[in-house]
mmCIF file of C-alpha atoms and ligand atoms in Angstrom:
data_model
loop_
_atom_site.group_PDB
_atom_site.id
_atom_site.type_symbol
_atom_site.label_atom_id
_atom_site.label_comp_id
_atom_site.label_asym_id
_atom_site.label_seq_id
_atom_site.Cartn_x
_atom_site.Cartn_y
_atom_site.Cartn_z
ATOM 1 C CA MET A 1 37.869 -58.665 1.394
ATOM 2 C CA PHE A 2 37.522 -55.044 2.294
ATOM 3 C CA LYS A 3 41.185 -54.936 3.279
ATOM 4 C CA MET A 4 42.225 -56.247 -0.123
ATOM 5 C CA ILE A 5 40.177 -53.651 -1.920
ATOM 6 C CA PHE A 6 41.652 -51.006 0.327
ATOM 7 C CA GLU A 7 45.181 -52.182 -0.445
ATOM 8 C CA ASP A 8 44.461 -52.201 -4.162
ATOM 9 C CA LEU A 9 43.156 -48.692 -3.881
ATOM 10 C CA LEU A 10 46.241 -47.568 -2.000
ATOM 11 C CA ASN A 11 48.496 -49.163 -4.589
ATOM 12 C CA PHE A 12 46.551 -47.397 -7.272
ATOM 13 C CA LEU A 13 46.872 -44.061 -5.514
ATOM 14 C CA PHE A 14 50.459 -44.546 -4.377
ATOM 15 C CA PRO A 15 52.028 -47.123 -6.674
ATOM 16 C CA TYR A 16 55.418 -48.451 -5.643
ATOM 17 C CA GLN A 17 58.058 -46.740 -7.681
ATOM 18 C CA CYS A 18 61.731 -47.493 -8.056
ATOM 19 C CA LEU A 19 63.474 -44.712 -6.155
ATOM 20 C CA ARG A 20 66.378 -44.737 -8.532
ATOM 21 C CA CYS A 21 64.797 -44.834 -11.998
ATOM 22 C CA GLY A 22 61.122 -44.110 -11.304
ATOM 23 C CA LYS A 23 59.824 -47.339 -12.826
ATOM 24 C CA ILE A 24 56.522 -48.590 -11.366
ATOM 25 C CA LEU A 25 57.079 -51.761 -9.368
ATOM 26 C CA ASN A 26 54.561 -54.582 -9.228
ATOM 27 C CA LYS A 27 55.514 -55.495 -5.682
ATOM 28 C CA ALA A 28 56.374 -53.632 -2.537
ATOM 29 C CA GLY A 29 59.940 -52.416 -2.487
ATOM 30 C CA TYR A 30 62.160 -49.537 -3.299
ATOM 31 C CA LEU A 31 64.292 -50.524 -6.261
ATOM 32 C CA CYS A 32 63.599 -52.368 -9.497
ATOM 33 C CA ASP A 33 65.650 -55.486 -10.307
ATOM 34 C CA GLU A 34 67.677 -53.670 -12.987
ATOM 35 C CA CYS A 35 68.729 -50.965 -10.545
ATOM 36 C CA VAL A 36 69.659 -53.543 -7.910
ATOM 37 C CA ASP A 37 71.893 -55.187 -10.529
ATOM 38 C CA GLU A 38 73.550 -51.903 -11.489
ATOM 39 C CA ILE A 39 74.368 -50.616 -8.005
ATOM 40 C CA ASN A 40 77.731 -51.815 -6.715
ATOM 41 C CA PHE A 41 76.901 -53.130 -3.257
ATOM 42 C CA ILE A 42 79.940 -53.786 -1.103
ATOM 43 C CA THR A 43 79.861 -57.479 -0.240
ATOM 44 C CA ALA A 44 82.345 -59.907 1.308
ATOM 45 C CA PRO A 45 85.265 -60.277 1.118
ATOM 46 C CA TYR A 46 86.205 -56.924 2.598
ATOM 47 C CA CYS A 47 88.720 -55.713 5.170
ATOM 48 C CA HIS A 48 87.437 -56.512 8.663
ATOM 49 C CA LYS A 49 88.639 -53.125 9.908
ATOM 50 C CA CYS A 50 88.117 -50.490 7.201
ATOM 51 C CA GLY A 51 85.531 -52.344 5.104
ATOM 52 C CA HIS A 52 87.431 -51.891 1.852
ATOM 53 C CA PRO A 53 86.504 -54.591 -0.707
ATOM 54 C CA LEU A 54 89.196 -57.237 -1.188
ATOM 55 C CA GLN A 55 90.053 -59.563 -4.041
ATOM 56 C CA GLU A 56 90.961 -62.609 -1.916
ATOM 57 C CA GLU A 57 88.790 -65.621 -2.429
ATOM 58 C CA ASN A 58 89.354 -67.901 0.524
ATOM 59 C CA VAL A 59 88.680 -65.481 3.282
ATOM 60 C CA GLN A 60 88.713 -66.152 6.983
ATOM 61 C CA ASP A 61 86.545 -63.977 9.150
ATOM 62 C CA GLU A 62 88.951 -61.285 10.176
ATOM 63 C CA LEU A 63 91.017 -60.546 7.104
ATOM 64 C CA LEU A 64 92.734 -57.148 6.978
ATOM 65 C CA CYS A 65 93.787 -55.101 3.962
ATOM 66 C CA GLY A 66 97.448 -54.151 3.495
ATOM 67 C CA GLY A 67 96.986 -50.683 5.009
ATOM 68 C CA CYS A 68 95.120 -51.861 8.091
ATOM 69 C CA SER A 69 97.479 -54.734 8.868
ATOM 70 C CA LYS A 70 100.381 -52.246 9.097
ATOM 71 C CA LYS A 71 98.565 -49.642 11.178
ATOM 72 C CA LYS A 72 98.696 -49.991 14.957
ATOM 73 C CA HIS A 73 96.350 -47.191 15.977
ATOM 74 C CA SER A 74 93.338 -45.758 14.329
ATOM 75 C CA PHE A 75 90.631 -43.282 15.253
ATOM 76 C CA TYR A 76 87.821 -45.781 14.653
ATOM 77 C CA ARG A 77 86.958 -49.388 15.465
ATOM 78 C CA PHE A 78 85.185 -50.518 12.266
ATOM 79 C CA ALA A 79 84.187 -48.671 9.082
ATOM 80 C CA ARG A 80 81.476 -50.018 6.786
ATOM 81 C CA SER A 81 79.623 -48.711 3.725
ATOM 82 C CA ALA A 82 76.702 -50.185 1.820
ATOM 83 C CA VAL A 83 77.656 -49.264 -1.741
ATOM 84 C CA VAL A 84 80.477 -47.912 -3.885
ATOM 85 C CA TYR A 85 79.974 -44.215 -4.622
ATOM 86 C CA ASP A 86 79.943 -44.092 -8.416
ATOM 87 C CA ASN A 87 77.580 -43.172 -11.245
ATOM 88 C CA SER A 88 75.288 -46.066 -10.380
ATOM 89 C CA SER A 89 74.636 -44.879 -6.812
ATOM 90 C CA LYS A 90 75.105 -41.122 -7.202
ATOM 91 C CA ASN A 91 71.555 -40.107 -8.117
ATOM 92 C CA LEU A 92 70.005 -42.134 -5.322
ATOM 93 C CA ILE A 93 72.162 -40.398 -2.715
ATOM 94 C CA LEU A 94 72.252 -36.882 -4.118
ATOM 95 C CA ALA A 95 68.480 -36.822 -4.569
ATOM 96 C CA PHE A 96 68.161 -37.653 -0.897
ATOM 97 C CA LYS A 97 70.739 -35.071 0.089
ATOM 98 C CA PHE A 98 69.620 -32.056 -1.880
ATOM 99 C CA PHE A 99 66.193 -32.511 -3.406
ATOM 100 C CA ASP A 100 63.964 -33.409 -0.502
ATOM 101 C CA GLN A 101 63.579 -37.020 -1.602
ATOM 102 C CA THR A 102 63.364 -37.976 2.006
ATOM 103 C CA GLU A 103 61.039 -40.894 1.312
ATOM 104 C CA ASN A 104 64.067 -42.916 0.309
ATOM 105 C CA SER A 105 65.521 -42.555 3.821
ATOM 106 C CA ALA A 106 63.839 -45.875 4.736
ATOM 107 C CA LEU A 107 65.632 -47.649 1.898
ATOM 108 C CA LEU A 108 68.968 -46.059 2.742
ATOM 109 C CA ALA A 109 68.581 -46.854 6.447
ATOM 110 C CA ALA A 110 67.824 -50.483 5.561
ATOM 111 C CA MET A 111 71.027 -50.517 3.488
ATOM 112 C CA LEU A 112 72.933 -49.176 6.511
ATOM 113 C CA LYS A 113 71.469 -51.895 8.699
ATOM 114 C CA ILE A 114 72.785 -54.590 6.352
ATOM 115 C CA ALA A 115 76.181 -52.923 5.862
ATOM 116 C CA GLY A 116 76.641 -52.412 9.609
ATOM 117 C CA LYS A 117 76.103 -56.066 10.564
ATOM 118 C CA ASP A 118 79.604 -56.519 12.056
ATOM 119 C CA ILE A 119 79.272 -53.324 14.060
ATOM 120 C CA PHE A 120 75.891 -54.286 15.515
ATOM 121 C CA GLU A 121 77.242 -57.722 16.395
ATOM 122 C CA ALA A 122 80.239 -56.189 18.168
ATOM 123 C CA GLY A 123 77.831 -53.986 20.120
ATOM 124 C CA ALA A 124 77.119 -50.255 20.064
ATOM 125 C CA ASP A 125 75.368 -47.827 22.402
ATOM 126 C CA LEU A 126 74.558 -44.716 20.420
ATOM 127 C CA LEU A 127 73.967 -43.547 16.841
ATOM 128 C CA VAL A 128 75.306 -40.077 16.019
ATOM 129 C CA PRO A 129 75.000 -38.325 12.638
ATOM 130 C CA VAL A 130 77.739 -36.149 11.159
ATOM 131 C CA PRO A 131 76.219 -32.703 11.819
ATOM 132 C CA LEU A 132 75.676 -29.785 9.461
ATOM 133 C CA HIS A 133 76.559 -26.250 10.499
ATOM 134 C CA TYR A 134 73.341 -24.591 11.689
ATOM 135 C CA THR A 135 73.425 -22.043 8.841
ATOM 136 C CA ARG A 136 73.401 -24.871 6.319
ATOM 137 C CA LEU A 137 70.705 -26.695 8.229
ATOM 138 C CA ILE A 138 68.436 -23.660 7.911
ATOM 139 C CA LYS A 139 69.075 -23.492 4.173
ATOM 140 C CA ARG A 140 68.531 -27.170 3.517
ATOM 141 C CA ARG A 141 65.846 -27.629 6.206
ATOM 142 C CA TYR A 142 66.977 -31.113 7.201
ATOM 143 C CA ASN A 143 70.191 -32.980 7.915
ATOM 144 C CA GLN A 144 70.164 -36.056 5.695
ATOM 145 C CA SER A 145 72.365 -38.000 8.093
ATOM 146 C CA ALA A 146 70.118 -37.176 11.064
ATOM 147 C CA LEU A 147 67.128 -38.559 9.139
ATOM 148 C CA LEU A 148 69.049 -41.749 8.430
ATOM 149 C CA VAL A 149 69.989 -42.086 12.068
ATOM 150 C CA GLN A 150 66.377 -41.750 13.229
ATOM 151 C CA LYS A 151 65.244 -44.480 10.848
ATOM 152 C CA LEU A 152 68.174 -46.733 11.685
ATOM 153 C CA SER A 153 67.514 -46.285 15.391
ATOM 154 C CA LYS A 154 63.977 -47.646 14.922
ATOM 155 C CA MET A 155 65.306 -50.631 12.973
ATOM 156 C CA THR A 156 68.084 -51.515 15.437
ATOM 157 C CA ASP A 157 66.756 -50.317 18.827
ATOM 158 C CA ILE A 158 69.995 -48.406 19.333
ATOM 159 C CA PRO A 159 69.234 -44.908 20.652
ATOM 160 C CA TYR A 160 70.371 -41.840 18.714
ATOM 161 C CA ASP A 161 71.685 -38.421 19.617
ATOM 162 C CA ASN A 162 71.290 -35.631 17.060
ATOM 163 C CA PHE A 163 72.380 -32.784 19.316
ATOM 164 C CA SER A 164 75.590 -33.532 21.166
ATOM 165 C CA LEU A 165 78.014 -33.440 18.242
ATOM 166 C CA ILE A 166 78.014 -30.053 16.489
ATOM 167 C CA ARG A 167 79.845 -28.415 13.620
ATOM 168 C CA LYS A 168 81.231 -25.338 15.331
ATOM 169 C CA ARG A 169 82.390 -23.466 12.249
ATOM 170 C CA ARG A 170 81.206 -23.197 8.683
ATOM 171 C CA THR A 171 83.223 -25.268 6.268
ATOM 172 C CA LYS A 172 83.075 -25.341 2.497
ATOM 173 C CA PRO A 173 81.220 -28.392 1.150
ATOM 174 C CA GLN A 174 83.903 -31.081 0.710
ATOM 175 C CA VAL A 175 82.870 -31.568 -2.938
ATOM 176 C CA GLU A 176 83.990 -27.980 -3.637
ATOM 177 C CA VAL A 177 87.426 -28.518 -2.154
ATOM 178 C CA SER A 178 90.309 -30.366 -3.774
ATOM 179 C CA GLY A 179 91.534 -33.659 -2.327
ATOM 180 C CA LYS A 180 94.516 -32.206 -0.473
ATOM 181 C CA GLU A 181 92.594 -29.305 1.099
ATOM 182 C CA ARG A 182 89.798 -31.484 2.416
ATOM 183 C CA ALA A 183 91.659 -32.340 5.593
ATOM 184 C CA THR A 184 92.388 -28.694 6.453
ATOM 185 C CA ASN A 185 88.869 -27.621 5.460
ATOM 186 C CA VAL A 186 87.293 -29.633 8.280
ATOM 187 C CA LYS A 187 90.211 -29.558 10.756
ATOM 188 C CA ASN A 188 88.800 -29.019 14.263
ATOM 189 C CA ALA A 189 85.407 -28.165 12.811
ATOM 190 C CA PHE A 190 83.509 -30.414 15.239
ATOM 191 C CA GLU A 191 82.843 -30.284 18.938
ATOM 192 C CA VAL A 192 80.793 -32.223 21.443
ATOM 193 C CA LYS A 193 78.434 -29.862 23.192
ATOM 194 C CA TYR A 194 77.226 -32.348 25.798
ATOM 195 C CA PRO A 195 80.192 -34.653 26.600
ATOM 196 C CA GLN A 196 78.214 -36.482 29.291
ATOM 197 C CA ASN A 197 76.015 -37.942 26.515
ATOM 198 C CA VAL A 198 78.889 -39.638 24.701
ATOM 199 C CA LYS A 199 81.297 -40.415 27.547
ATOM 200 C CA GLY A 200 82.107 -44.127 27.831
ATOM 201 C CA ARG A 201 79.772 -44.967 24.937
ATOM 202 C CA ARG A 202 80.454 -47.069 21.849
ATOM 203 C CA ILE A 203 79.294 -44.743 19.101
ATOM 204 C CA ILE A 204 78.280 -45.361 15.509
ATOM 205 C CA LEU A 205 78.953 -42.253 13.463
ATOM 206 C CA VAL A 206 76.649 -42.074 10.428
ATOM 207 C CA ASP A 207 77.122 -40.129 7.198
ATOM 208 C CA ASP A 208 75.911 -40.452 3.620
ATOM 209 C CA ILE A 209 79.132 -40.396 1.598
ATOM 210 C CA MET A 210 82.749 -40.966 2.583
ATOM 211 C CA THR A 211 85.423 -39.823 0.152
ATOM 212 C CA THR A 212 88.756 -38.903 1.753
ATOM 213 C CA GLY A 213 87.394 -39.701 5.213
ATOM 214 C CA SER A 214 88.441 -36.286 6.597
ATOM 215 C CA THR A 215 84.942 -35.361 7.782
ATOM 216 C CA VAL A 216 84.290 -38.598 9.653
ATOM 217 C CA LYS A 217 87.814 -38.474 11.065
ATOM 218 C CA GLU A 218 87.394 -35.006 12.551
ATOM 219 C CA SER A 219 83.950 -35.953 13.888
ATOM 220 C CA ALA A 220 85.300 -39.158 15.423
ATOM 221 C CA LEU A 221 88.230 -37.331 17.027
ATOM 222 C CA ALA A 222 85.828 -34.825 18.608
ATOM 223 C CA LEU A 223 83.792 -37.731 20.036
ATOM 224 C CA LYS A 224 86.961 -39.370 21.352
ATOM 225 C CA ARG A 225 88.113 -36.124 22.990
ATOM 226 C CA ALA A 226 84.744 -35.997 24.718
ATOM 227 C CA GLY A 227 85.353 -39.450 26.169
ATOM 228 C CA ALA A 228 83.636 -41.819 23.704
ATOM 229 C CA LYS A 229 84.801 -45.388 24.299
ATOM 230 C CA SER A 230 84.920 -46.261 20.592
ATOM 231 C CA VAL A 231 83.699 -44.889 17.271
ATOM 232 C CA ASP A 232 82.512 -46.904 14.283
ATOM 233 C CA ILE A 233 81.932 -45.321 10.886
ATOM 234 C CA LEU A 234 78.846 -46.268 8.899
ATOM 235 C CA THR A 235 78.085 -44.622 5.556
ATOM 236 C CA ILE A 236 75.761 -45.302 2.647
ATOM 237 C CA ALA A 237 78.506 -44.958 0.063
ATOM 238 C CA ARG A 238 82.239 -44.555 -0.235
ATOM 239 C CA THR A 239 84.634 -43.884 -3.043
ATOM 240 C CA ILE A 240 86.928 -46.806 -3.815
HETATM 241 ZN ZN1 ZN B 301 65.021 -48.769 -11.153
HETATM 242 ZN ZN1 ZN B 302 91.489 -52.113 5.807
#
């Protein structure tokens, strides 16, 4: 009895709110039904390798998209994202990234856990966030991807490492750079400070948004140079 009253009181003081539109929810959760309907979650069928959504209907387990079936080598093992980066998911992610809405990190980490199912099944040893340059970290006070990694680590029991991979030089934010320049903007921008921590490990590289893929590529290559056994890419959203 007392517990129920206590819970009612807590709900009254801290009502559940939809993190996307602010609507008060009548049950525990993070998003209202309307917002869940509007967000474009990436669901099967998708390419087994790069995670790109596919049109095919009768899909076997390991279907590849046209690009991946031609490519022999790639810098990653699997890439997965939870949602399409578009107007329906933008505010949820940008609020988390820039406006201290860190309470939605639990929701976003849960989305990563679902999106990364194939990766977790294949097996992984370490979660690593795409790092910020330290000057930007001071300005923003937290690295959104490092927060995600901490939460995801608790949910999956896979350890995380927020220190070994570093951004060794300042780069312009990718959103301020045109498509073509994005690759050169981040070229060789990353380095592994403690190679012994990643050597021989199967690593899941975590970031919030993937657009051209240049940032995750440079990060993954740095991990590979340091001896990582494999790198998987896991992001909240990607442009399609
Ligand atoms: Zn909502
Ligand atoms: Zn593919």
